């Protein structure tokens, strides 16, 4: 569980909106966890369990946003740090 900084979830939702990523809150069941990223009819979407804590919702959004190039957007330090936590390092082939 992650304790969200007040306003962080709204910041992440705004970043998703700027990147045309739809965020929807649903009652998720089964082994889905707190949600995740998917592409539906050509549109990126993040499904988030609406029963999750704000901290867990922020984690799901940050993990999804980490898959996109966000360098062109202003992000508060806390939002950028959380998204960067989920960025995968680029792997370069060994010579």
mmCIF file of C-alpha atoms in Angstrom:
data_model
loop_
_atom_site.group_PDB
_atom_site.id
_atom_site.type_symbol
_atom_site.label_atom_id
_atom_site.label_comp_id
_atom_site.label_asym_id
_atom_site.label_seq_id
_atom_site.Cartn_x
_atom_site.Cartn_y
_atom_site.Cartn_z
ATOM 1 C CA UNK A 1 0.000 0.000 0.000
ATOM 2 C CA UNK A 2 1.233 3.472 -0.884
ATOM 3 C CA UNK A 3 0.231 6.624 1.004
ATOM 4 C CA UNK A 4 -0.481 9.237 -1.652
ATOM 5 C CA UNK A 5 0.542 12.854 -1.297
ATOM 6 C CA UNK A 6 -2.625 15.005 -1.321
ATOM 7 C CA UNK A 7 -3.421 16.055 -4.877
ATOM 8 C CA UNK A 8 -1.052 13.508 -6.455
ATOM 9 C CA UNK A 9 -3.843 11.356 -7.867
ATOM 10 C CA UNK A 10 -5.431 14.404 -9.557
ATOM 11 C CA UNK A 11 -2.051 15.415 -10.990
ATOM 12 C CA UNK A 12 -1.570 11.944 -12.491
ATOM 13 C CA UNK A 13 -5.109 11.984 -13.911
ATOM 14 C CA UNK A 14 -4.333 15.343 -15.540
ATOM 15 C CA UNK A 15 -1.138 13.987 -17.071
ATOM 16 C CA UNK A 16 -3.053 11.025 -18.482
ATOM 17 C CA UNK A 17 -5.622 13.378 -19.969
ATOM 18 C CA UNK A 18 -2.895 15.461 -21.654
ATOM 19 C CA UNK A 19 -1.599 12.266 -23.258
ATOM 20 C CA UNK A 20 -5.127 11.236 -24.363
ATOM 21 C CA UNK A 21 -5.129 8.262 -21.999
ATOM 22 C CA UNK A 22 -8.585 7.625 -20.602
ATOM 23 C CA UNK A 23 -8.771 6.786 -16.901
ATOM 24 C CA UNK A 24 -11.831 4.884 -15.721
ATOM 25 C CA UNK A 25 -12.738 3.713 -12.241
ATOM 26 C CA UNK A 26 -14.563 0.381 -12.020
ATOM 27 C CA UNK A 27 -15.310 -2.309 -9.454
ATOM 28 C CA UNK A 28 -12.639 -4.808 -10.484
ATOM 29 C CA UNK A 29 -12.909 -8.410 -9.382
ATOM 30 C CA UNK A 30 -10.751 -11.490 -9.508
ATOM 31 C CA UNK A 31 -6.986 -11.433 -9.814
ATOM 32 C CA UNK A 32 -6.835 -8.112 -11.654
ATOM 33 C CA UNK A 33 -5.346 -6.277 -8.690
ATOM 34 C CA UNK A 34 -5.898 -2.526 -8.451
ATOM 35 C CA UNK A 35 -5.999 -2.097 -12.242
ATOM 36 C CA UNK A 36 -3.741 -1.510 -15.207
ATOM 37 C CA UNK A 37 -3.169 -0.251 -18.734
ATOM 38 C CA UNK A 38 -4.902 -1.616 -21.804
ATOM 39 C CA UNK A 39 -5.675 -0.559 -25.363
ATOM 40 C CA UNK A 40 -9.316 -0.753 -26.392
ATOM 41 C CA UNK A 41 -10.376 0.073 -29.952
ATOM 42 C CA UNK A 42 -7.137 1.951 -30.531
ATOM 43 C CA UNK A 43 -7.498 4.073 -27.369
ATOM 44 C CA UNK A 44 -5.161 3.718 -24.395
ATOM 45 C CA UNK A 45 -7.058 3.315 -21.151
ATOM 46 C CA UNK A 46 -6.146 2.796 -17.515
ATOM 47 C CA UNK A 47 -8.680 0.780 -15.547
ATOM 48 C CA UNK A 48 -8.498 1.463 -11.826
ATOM 49 C CA UNK A 49 -10.361 -0.304 -9.033
ATOM 50 C CA UNK A 50 -12.544 2.393 -7.523
ATOM 51 C CA UNK A 51 -12.406 0.618 -4.147
ATOM 52 C CA UNK A 52 -8.608 0.955 -3.949
ATOM 53 C CA UNK A 53 -7.020 3.576 -1.722
ATOM 54 C CA UNK A 54 -5.942 6.851 -3.324
ATOM 55 C CA UNK A 55 -2.359 5.707 -2.856
ATOM 56 C CA UNK A 56 -2.952 2.467 -4.735
ATOM 57 C CA UNK A 57 -4.847 4.344 -7.462
ATOM 58 C CA UNK A 58 -1.872 6.690 -7.848
ATOM 59 C CA UNK A 59 0.470 3.695 -8.104
ATOM 60 C CA UNK A 60 -1.638 2.123 -10.873
ATOM 61 C CA UNK A 61 -1.718 5.395 -12.820
ATOM 62 C CA UNK A 62 2.010 6.011 -12.354
ATOM 63 C CA UNK A 63 2.850 2.496 -13.493
ATOM 64 C CA UNK A 64 0.734 2.958 -16.630
ATOM 65 C CA UNK A 65 2.122 6.433 -17.373
ATOM 66 C CA UNK A 66 5.674 5.114 -17.067
ATOM 67 C CA UNK A 67 5.180 3.359 -20.407
ATOM 68 C CA UNK A 68 4.825 6.684 -22.228
ATOM 69 C CA UNK A 69 7.200 9.505 -23.105
ATOM 70 C CA UNK A 70 6.322 12.297 -20.688
ATOM 71 C CA UNK A 71 9.422 14.451 -21.068
ATOM 72 C CA UNK A 72 7.432 17.139 -22.900
ATOM 73 C CA UNK A 73 5.075 17.656 -19.942
ATOM 74 C CA UNK A 74 5.545 19.640 -16.769
ATOM 75 C CA UNK A 75 5.037 17.348 -13.789
ATOM 76 C CA UNK A 76 5.320 18.179 -10.086
ATOM 77 C CA UNK A 77 8.354 16.542 -8.484
ATOM 78 C CA UNK A 78 6.281 13.987 -6.543
ATOM 79 C CA UNK A 79 4.407 12.882 -9.687
ATOM 80 C CA UNK A 80 7.587 12.594 -11.774
ATOM 81 C CA UNK A 81 9.357 10.645 -9.004
ATOM 82 C CA UNK A 82 6.497 8.164 -8.737
ATOM 83 C CA UNK A 83 6.268 7.668 -12.517
ATOM 84 C CA UNK A 84 10.055 7.307 -12.792
ATOM 85 C CA UNK A 85 9.949 4.606 -10.118
ATOM 86 C CA UNK A 86 8.127 2.438 -12.665
ATOM 87 C CA UNK A 87 10.241 3.311 -15.732
ATOM 88 C CA UNK A 88 12.145 0.371 -17.094
ATOM 89 C CA UNK A 89 15.773 1.106 -17.899
ATOM 90 C CA UNK A 90 16.694 0.994 -21.564
ATOM 91 C CA UNK A 91 18.724 -2.073 -22.349
ATOM 92 C CA UNK A 92 21.537 -1.774 -24.848
ATOM 93 C CA UNK A 93 22.967 -4.885 -26.468
ATOM 94 C CA UNK A 94 26.389 -5.957 -25.293
ATOM 95 C CA UNK A 95 29.136 -5.673 -27.955
#
